[in-house]
PDB file of C-alpha atoms and ligand atoms in Angstrom:
ATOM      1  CA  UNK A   1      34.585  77.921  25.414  1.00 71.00           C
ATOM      2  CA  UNK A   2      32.689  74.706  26.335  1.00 89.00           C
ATOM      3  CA  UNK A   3      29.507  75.079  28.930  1.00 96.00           C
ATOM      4  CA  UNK A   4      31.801  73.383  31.396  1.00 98.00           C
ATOM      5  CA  UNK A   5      35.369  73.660  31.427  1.00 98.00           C
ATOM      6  CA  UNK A   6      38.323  71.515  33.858  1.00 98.00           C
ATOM      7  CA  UNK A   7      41.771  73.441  33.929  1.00 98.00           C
ATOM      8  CA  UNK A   8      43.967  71.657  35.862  1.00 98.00           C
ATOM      9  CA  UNK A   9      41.659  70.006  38.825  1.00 98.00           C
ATOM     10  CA  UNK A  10      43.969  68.473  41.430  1.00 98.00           C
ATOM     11  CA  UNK A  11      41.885  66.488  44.091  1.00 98.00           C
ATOM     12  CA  UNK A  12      43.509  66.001  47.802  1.00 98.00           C
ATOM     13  CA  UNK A  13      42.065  63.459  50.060  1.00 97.00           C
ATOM     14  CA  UNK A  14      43.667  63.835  53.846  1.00 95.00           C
ATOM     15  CA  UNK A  15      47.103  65.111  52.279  1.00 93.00           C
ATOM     16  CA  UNK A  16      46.633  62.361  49.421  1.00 97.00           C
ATOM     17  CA  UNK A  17      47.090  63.576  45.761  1.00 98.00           C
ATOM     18  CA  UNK A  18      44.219  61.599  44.078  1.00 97.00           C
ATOM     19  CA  UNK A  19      43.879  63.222  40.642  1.00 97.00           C
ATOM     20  CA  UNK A  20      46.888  65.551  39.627  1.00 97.00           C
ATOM     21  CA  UNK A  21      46.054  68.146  36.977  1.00 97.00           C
ATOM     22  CA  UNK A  22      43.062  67.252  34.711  1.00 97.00           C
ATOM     23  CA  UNK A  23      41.870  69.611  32.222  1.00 97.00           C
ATOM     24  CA  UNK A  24      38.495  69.133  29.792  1.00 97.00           C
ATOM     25  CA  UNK A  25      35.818  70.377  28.042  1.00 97.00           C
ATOM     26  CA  UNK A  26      32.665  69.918  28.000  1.00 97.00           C
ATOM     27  CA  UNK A  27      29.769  71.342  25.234  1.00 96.00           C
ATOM     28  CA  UNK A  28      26.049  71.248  25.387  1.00 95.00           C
ATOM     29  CA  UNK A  29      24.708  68.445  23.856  1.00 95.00           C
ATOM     30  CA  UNK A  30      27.825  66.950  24.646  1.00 95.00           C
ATOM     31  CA  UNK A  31      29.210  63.684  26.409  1.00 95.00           C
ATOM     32  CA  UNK A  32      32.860  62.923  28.205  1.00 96.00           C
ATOM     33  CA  UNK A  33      33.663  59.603  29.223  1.00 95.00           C
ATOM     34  CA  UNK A  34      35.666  58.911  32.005  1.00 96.00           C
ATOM     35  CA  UNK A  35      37.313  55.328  31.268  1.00 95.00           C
ATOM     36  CA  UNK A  36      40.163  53.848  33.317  1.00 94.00           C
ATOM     37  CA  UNK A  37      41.284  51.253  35.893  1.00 95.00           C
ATOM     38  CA  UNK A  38      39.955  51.163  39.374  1.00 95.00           C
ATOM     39  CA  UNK A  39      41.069  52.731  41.922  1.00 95.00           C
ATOM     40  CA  UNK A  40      42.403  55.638  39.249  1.00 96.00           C
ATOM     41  CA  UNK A  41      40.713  58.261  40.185  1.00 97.00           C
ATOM     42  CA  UNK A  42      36.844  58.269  38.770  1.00 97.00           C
ATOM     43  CA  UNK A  43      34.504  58.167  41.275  1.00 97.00           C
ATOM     44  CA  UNK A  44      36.920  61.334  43.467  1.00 97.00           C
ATOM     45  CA  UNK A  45      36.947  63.156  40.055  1.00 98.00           C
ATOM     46  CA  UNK A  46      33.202  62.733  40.132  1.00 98.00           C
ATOM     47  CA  UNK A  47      32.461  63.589  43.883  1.00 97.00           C
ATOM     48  CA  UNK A  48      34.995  66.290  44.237  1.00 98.00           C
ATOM     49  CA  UNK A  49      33.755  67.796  41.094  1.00 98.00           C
ATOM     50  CA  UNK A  50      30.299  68.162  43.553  1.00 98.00           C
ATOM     51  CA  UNK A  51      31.852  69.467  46.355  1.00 97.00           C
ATOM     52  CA  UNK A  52      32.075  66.408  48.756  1.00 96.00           C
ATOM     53  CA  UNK A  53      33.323  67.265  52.344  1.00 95.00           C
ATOM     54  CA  UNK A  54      36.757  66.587  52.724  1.00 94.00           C
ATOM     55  CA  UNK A  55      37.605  66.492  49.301  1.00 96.00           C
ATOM     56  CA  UNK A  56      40.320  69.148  48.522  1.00 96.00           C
ATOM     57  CA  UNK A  57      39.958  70.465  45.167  1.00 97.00           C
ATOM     58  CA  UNK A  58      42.369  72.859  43.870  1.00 97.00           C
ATOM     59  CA  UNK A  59      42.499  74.636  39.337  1.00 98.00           C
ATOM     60  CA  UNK A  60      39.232  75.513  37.749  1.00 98.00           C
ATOM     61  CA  UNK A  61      36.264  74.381  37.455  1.00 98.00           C
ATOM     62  CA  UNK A  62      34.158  76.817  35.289  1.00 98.00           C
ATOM     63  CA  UNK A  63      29.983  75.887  34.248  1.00 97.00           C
ATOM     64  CA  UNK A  64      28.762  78.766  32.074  1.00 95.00           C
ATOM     65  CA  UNK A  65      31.964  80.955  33.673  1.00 89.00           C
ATOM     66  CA  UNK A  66      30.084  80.314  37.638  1.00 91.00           C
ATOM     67  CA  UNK A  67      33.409  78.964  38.982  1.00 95.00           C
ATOM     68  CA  UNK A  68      31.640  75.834  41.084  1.00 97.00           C
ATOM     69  CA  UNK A  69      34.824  74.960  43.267  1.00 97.00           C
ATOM     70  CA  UNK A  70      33.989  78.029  45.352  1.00 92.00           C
ATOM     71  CA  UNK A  71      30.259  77.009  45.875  1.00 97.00           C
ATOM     72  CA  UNK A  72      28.783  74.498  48.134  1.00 97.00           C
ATOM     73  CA  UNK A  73      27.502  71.591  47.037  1.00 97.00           C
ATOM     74  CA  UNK A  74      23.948  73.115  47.146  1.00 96.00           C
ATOM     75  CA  UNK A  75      25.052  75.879  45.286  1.00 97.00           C
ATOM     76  CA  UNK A  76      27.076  73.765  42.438  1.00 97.00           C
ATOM     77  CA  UNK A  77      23.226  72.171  41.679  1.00 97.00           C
ATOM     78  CA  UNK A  78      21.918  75.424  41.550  1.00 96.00           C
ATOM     79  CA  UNK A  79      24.379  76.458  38.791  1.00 96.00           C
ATOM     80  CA  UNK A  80      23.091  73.150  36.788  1.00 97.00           C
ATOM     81  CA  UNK A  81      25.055  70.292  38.112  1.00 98.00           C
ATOM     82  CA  UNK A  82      23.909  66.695  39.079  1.00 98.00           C
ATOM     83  CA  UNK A  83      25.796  63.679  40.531  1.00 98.00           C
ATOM     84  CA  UNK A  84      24.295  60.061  39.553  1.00 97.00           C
ATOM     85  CA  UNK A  85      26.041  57.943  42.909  1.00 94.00           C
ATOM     86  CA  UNK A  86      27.545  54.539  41.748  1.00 88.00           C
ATOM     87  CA  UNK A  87      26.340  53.569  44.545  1.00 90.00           C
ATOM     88  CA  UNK A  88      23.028  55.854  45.795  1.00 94.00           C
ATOM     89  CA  UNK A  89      22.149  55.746  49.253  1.00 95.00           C
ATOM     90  CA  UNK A  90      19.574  54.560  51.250  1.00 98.00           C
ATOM     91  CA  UNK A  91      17.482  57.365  53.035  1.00 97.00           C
ATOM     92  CA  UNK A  92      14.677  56.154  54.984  1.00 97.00           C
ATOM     93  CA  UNK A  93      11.535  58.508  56.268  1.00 97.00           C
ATOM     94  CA  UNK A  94      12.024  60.385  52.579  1.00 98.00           C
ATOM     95  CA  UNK A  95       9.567  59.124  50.085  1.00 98.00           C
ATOM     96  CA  UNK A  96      10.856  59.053  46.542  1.00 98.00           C
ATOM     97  CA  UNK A  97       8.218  61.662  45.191  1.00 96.00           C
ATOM     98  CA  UNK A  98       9.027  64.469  48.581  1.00 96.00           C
ATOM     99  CA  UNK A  99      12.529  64.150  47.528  1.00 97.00           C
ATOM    100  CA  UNK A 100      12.144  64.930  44.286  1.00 97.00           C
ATOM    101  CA  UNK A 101       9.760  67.191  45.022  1.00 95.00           C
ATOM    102  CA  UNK A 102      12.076  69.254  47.639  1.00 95.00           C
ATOM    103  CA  UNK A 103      14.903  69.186  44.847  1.00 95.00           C
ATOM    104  CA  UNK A 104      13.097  70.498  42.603  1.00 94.00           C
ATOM    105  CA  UNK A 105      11.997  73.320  44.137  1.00 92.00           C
ATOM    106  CA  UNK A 106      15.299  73.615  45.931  1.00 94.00           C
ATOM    107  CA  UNK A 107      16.754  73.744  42.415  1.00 93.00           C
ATOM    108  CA  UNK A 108      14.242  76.720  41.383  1.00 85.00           C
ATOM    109  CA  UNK A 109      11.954  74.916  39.440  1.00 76.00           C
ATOM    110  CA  UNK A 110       9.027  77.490  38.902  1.00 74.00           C
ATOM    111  CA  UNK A 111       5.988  75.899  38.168  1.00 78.00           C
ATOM    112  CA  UNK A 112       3.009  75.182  41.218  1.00 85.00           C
ATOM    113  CA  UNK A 113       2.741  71.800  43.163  1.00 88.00           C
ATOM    114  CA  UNK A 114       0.413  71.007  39.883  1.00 90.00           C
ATOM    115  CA  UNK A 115       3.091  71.728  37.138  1.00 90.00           C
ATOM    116  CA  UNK A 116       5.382  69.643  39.267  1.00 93.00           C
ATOM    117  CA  UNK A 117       2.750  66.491  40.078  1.00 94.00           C
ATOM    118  CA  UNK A 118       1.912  66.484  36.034  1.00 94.00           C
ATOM    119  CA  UNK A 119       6.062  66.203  35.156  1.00 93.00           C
ATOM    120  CA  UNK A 120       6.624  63.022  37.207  1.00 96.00           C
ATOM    121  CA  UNK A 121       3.712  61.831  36.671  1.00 97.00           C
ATOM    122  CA  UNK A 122       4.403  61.532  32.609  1.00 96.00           C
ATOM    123  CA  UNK A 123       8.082  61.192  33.295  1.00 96.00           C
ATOM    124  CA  UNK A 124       7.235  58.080  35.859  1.00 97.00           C
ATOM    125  CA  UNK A 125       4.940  56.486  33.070  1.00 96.00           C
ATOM    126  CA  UNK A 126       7.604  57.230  30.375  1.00 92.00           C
ATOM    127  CA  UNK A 127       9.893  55.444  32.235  1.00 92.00           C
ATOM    128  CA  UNK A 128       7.564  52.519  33.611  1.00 91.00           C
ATOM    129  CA  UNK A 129       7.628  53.353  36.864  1.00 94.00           C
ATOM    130  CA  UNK A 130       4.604  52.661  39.191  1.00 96.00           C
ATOM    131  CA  UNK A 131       2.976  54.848  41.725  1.00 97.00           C
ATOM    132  CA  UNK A 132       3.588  52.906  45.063  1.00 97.00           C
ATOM    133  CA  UNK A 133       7.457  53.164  43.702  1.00 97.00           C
ATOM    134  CA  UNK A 134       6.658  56.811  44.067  1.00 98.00           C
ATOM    135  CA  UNK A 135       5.828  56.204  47.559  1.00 98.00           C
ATOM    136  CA  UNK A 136       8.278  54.680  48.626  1.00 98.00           C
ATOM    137  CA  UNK A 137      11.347  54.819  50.721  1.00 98.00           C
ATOM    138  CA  UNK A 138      14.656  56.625  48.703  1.00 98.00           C
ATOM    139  CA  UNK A 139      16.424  53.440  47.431  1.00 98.00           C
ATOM    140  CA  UNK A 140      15.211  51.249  50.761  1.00 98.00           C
ATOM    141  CA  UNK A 141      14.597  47.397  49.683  1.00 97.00           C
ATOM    142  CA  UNK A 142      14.943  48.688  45.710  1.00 95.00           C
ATOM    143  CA  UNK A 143      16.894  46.466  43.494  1.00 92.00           C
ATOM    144  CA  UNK A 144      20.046  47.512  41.303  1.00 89.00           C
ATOM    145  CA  UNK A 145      17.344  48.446  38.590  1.00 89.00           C
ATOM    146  CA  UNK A 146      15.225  50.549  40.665  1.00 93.00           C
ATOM    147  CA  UNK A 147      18.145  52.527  41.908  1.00 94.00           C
ATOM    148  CA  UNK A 148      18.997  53.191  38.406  1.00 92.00           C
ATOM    149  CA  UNK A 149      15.086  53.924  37.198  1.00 94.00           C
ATOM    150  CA  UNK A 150      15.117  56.390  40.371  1.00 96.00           C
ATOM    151  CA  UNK A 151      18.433  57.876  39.208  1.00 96.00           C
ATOM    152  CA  UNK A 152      17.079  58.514  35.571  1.00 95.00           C
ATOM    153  CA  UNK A 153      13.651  59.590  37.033  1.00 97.00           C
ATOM    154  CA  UNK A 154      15.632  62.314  38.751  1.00 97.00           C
ATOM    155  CA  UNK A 155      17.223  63.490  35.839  1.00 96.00           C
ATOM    156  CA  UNK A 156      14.222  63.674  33.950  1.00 96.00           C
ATOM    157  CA  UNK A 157      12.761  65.746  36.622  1.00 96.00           C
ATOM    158  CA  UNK A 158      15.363  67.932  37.761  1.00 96.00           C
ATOM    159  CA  UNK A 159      16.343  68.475  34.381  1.00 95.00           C
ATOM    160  CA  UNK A 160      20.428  69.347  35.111  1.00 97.00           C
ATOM    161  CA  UNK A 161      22.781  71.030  32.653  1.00 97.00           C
ATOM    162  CA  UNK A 162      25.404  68.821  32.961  1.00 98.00           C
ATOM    163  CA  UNK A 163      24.958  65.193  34.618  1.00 98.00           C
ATOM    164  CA  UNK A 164      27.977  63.120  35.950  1.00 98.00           C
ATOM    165  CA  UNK A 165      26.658  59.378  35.688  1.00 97.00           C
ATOM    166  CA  UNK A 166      29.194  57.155  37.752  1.00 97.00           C
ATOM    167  CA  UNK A 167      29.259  53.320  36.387  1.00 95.00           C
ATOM    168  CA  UNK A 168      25.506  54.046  35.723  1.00 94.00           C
ATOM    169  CA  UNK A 169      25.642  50.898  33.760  1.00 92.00           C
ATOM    170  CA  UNK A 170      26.871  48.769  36.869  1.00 89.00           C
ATOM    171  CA  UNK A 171      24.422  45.644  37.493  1.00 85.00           C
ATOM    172  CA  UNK A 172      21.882  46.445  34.862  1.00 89.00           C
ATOM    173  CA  UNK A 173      20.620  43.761  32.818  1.00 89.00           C
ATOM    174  CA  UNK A 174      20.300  44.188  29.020  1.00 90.00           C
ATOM    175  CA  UNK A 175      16.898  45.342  29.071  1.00 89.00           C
ATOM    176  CA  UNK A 176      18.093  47.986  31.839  1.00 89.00           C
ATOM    177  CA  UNK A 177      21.278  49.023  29.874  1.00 91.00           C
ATOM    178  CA  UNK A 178      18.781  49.319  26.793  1.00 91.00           C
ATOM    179  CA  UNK A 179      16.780  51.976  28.436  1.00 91.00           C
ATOM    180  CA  UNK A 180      19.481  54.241  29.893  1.00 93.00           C
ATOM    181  CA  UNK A 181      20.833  54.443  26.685  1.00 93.00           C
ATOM    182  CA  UNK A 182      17.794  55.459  25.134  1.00 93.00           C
ATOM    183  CA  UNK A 183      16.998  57.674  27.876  1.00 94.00           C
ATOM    184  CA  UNK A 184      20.272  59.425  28.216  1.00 95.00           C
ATOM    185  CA  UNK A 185      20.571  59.887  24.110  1.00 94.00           C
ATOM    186  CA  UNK A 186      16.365  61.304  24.326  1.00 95.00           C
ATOM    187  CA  UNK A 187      17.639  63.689  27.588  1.00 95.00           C
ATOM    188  CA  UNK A 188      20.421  64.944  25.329  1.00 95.00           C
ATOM    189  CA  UNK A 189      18.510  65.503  22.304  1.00 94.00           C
ATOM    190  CA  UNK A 190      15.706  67.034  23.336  1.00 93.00           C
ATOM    191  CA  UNK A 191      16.677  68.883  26.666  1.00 93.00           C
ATOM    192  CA  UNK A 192      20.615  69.879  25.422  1.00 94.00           C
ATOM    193  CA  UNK A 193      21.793  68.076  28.644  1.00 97.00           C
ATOM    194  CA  UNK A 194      25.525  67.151  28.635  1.00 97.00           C
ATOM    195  CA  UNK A 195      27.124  64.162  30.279  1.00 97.00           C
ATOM    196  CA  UNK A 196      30.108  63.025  32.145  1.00 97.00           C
ATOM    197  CA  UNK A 197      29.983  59.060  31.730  1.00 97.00           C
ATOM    198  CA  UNK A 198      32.003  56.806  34.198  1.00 97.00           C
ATOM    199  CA  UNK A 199      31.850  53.527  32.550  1.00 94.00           C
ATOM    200  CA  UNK A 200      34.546  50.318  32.113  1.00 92.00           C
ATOM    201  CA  UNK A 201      32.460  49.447  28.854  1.00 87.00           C
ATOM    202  CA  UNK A 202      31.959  50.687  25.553  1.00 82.00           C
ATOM    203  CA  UNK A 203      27.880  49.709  25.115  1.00 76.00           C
ATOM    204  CA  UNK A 204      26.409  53.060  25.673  1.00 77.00           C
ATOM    205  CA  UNK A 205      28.930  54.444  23.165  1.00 70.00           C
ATOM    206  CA  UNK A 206      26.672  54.164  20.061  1.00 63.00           C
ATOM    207  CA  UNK A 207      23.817  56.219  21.483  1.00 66.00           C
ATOM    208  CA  UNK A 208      25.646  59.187  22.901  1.00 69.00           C
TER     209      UNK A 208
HETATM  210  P1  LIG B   1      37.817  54.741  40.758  1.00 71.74           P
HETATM  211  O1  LIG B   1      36.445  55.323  40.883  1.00 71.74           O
HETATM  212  O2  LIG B   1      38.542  55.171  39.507  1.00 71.74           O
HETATM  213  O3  LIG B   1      37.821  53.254  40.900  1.00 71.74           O
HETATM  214  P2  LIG B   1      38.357  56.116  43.264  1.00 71.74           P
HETATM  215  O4  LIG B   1      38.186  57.557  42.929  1.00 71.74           O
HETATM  216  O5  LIG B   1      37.251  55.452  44.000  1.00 71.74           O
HETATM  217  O6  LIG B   1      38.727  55.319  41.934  1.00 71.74           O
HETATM  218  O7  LIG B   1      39.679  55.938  44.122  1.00 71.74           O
HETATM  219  C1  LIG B   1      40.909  56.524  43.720  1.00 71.74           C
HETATM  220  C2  LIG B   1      41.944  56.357  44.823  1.00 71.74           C
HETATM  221  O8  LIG B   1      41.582  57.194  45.917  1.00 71.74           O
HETATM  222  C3  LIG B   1      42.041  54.952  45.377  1.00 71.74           C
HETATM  223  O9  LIG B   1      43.395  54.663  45.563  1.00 71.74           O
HETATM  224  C4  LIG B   1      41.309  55.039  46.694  1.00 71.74           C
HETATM  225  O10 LIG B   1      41.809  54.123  47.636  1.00 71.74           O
HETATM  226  C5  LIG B   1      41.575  56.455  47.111  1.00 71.74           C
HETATM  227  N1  LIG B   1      40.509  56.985  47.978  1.00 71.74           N
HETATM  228  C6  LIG B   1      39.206  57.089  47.665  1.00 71.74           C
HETATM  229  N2  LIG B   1      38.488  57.611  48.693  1.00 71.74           N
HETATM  230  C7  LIG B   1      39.375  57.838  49.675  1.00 71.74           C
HETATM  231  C8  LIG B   1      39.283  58.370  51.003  1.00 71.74           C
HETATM  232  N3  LIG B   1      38.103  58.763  51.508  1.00 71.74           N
HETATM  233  N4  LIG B   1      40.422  58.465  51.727  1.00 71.74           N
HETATM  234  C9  LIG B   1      41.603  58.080  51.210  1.00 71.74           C
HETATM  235  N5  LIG B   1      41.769  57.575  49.974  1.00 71.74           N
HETATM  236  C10 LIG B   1      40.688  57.450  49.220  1.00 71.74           C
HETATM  237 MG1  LIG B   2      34.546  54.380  41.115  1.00 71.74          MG
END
């Protein structure tokens, strides 16, 4: 059995059949891309899969046999799931490092303030991402890069079982399309993360 598994996942949005009966399965260390037209389906697969209000979401949904369409969306993170936004919102009066500091403790990460501070810190460098970015307001003024560095920052911090990234190529450049695929194929080798990719294109293919 996979670490997450999709028997027949049927997503309802105000009486609307979105997705009708989609079954997968995901391993560790694994990826699953989600390729198709718009407007077929993706980014409510992707959202309902994390419990978004309003989204009616009816089969199985099994990570590591916790059944996640019966938990909240809190809940569904706890169990190891993370949802990359295609398009991440702004949220001003929340600094980029106390949100990631609340998730991760929301999220059971066990090590002191210290532990925490010394992981972003490295991750942050790693990824070439400056202090004052730290300080800064959650995706307020950033560009389409930064709102992709924050999204793989997160990752790197939060450190999810199984990440669904929707069009996380959209609006990179080549550099930036470079460095989440060398980032995503680093998270997956080293930290066994597995990946649900949402992408029209085939360029992140080779590394995952
Ligand atoms: P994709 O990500 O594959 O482009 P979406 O999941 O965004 O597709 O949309 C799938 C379908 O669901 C579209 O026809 C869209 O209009 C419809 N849809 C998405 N969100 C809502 C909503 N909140 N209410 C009603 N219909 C919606
Ligand atoms: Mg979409």
């Amino acid at each position: 059995m996979g670490l997450l598994e999709m028997n027949d996942l049927t997503i309802q949005i105000e009486e609307t059949t979105i997705v009708q009966s989609f079954s997968a399965s995901l391993g560790a260390g694994e990826t699953l891309y989600l390729m198709g037209p718009n407007g077929s389906g993706k980014s409510s697969t992707a959202l309902a899969l994390m419990g978004y209000p309003g989204y009616k979401a009816t089969g199985q949904v099994l990570l590591e046999g916790h059944n996640l369409l019966d938990l909240s969306p809190d809940k569904r993170a706890q169990a190891g799931l993370f949802l990359s936004l295609q398009h991440p919102p702004v949220v001003k009066g929340v600094t980029v490092m106390t949100l990631l500091k609340n998730a991760y403790q929301a999220l059971g990460g066990s090590g002191s303030i210290l532990d925490f501070q010394k992981t972003l810190f490295s991750e942050s460098d790693r990824l070439g991402v400056s202090r004052d970015f730290l300080r800064r307001n959650v995706n307020d003024g950033f560009s389409g890069g930064e709102k992709k560095r924050l999204e793989l920052l997160q990752l790197a911090v939060l450190q999810p079982k199984v990440a669904i990234l929707d069009e996380p190529d959209s609006g990179l450049d080549v550099d930036g399309i470079q460095l989440l695929a060398t980032e995503l194929a680093r998270l997956q080798k080293e930290c066994g993360m597995s990946f649900i990719v949402i992408t029209h294109y085939n360029h992140l293919l080779p590394a995952l």
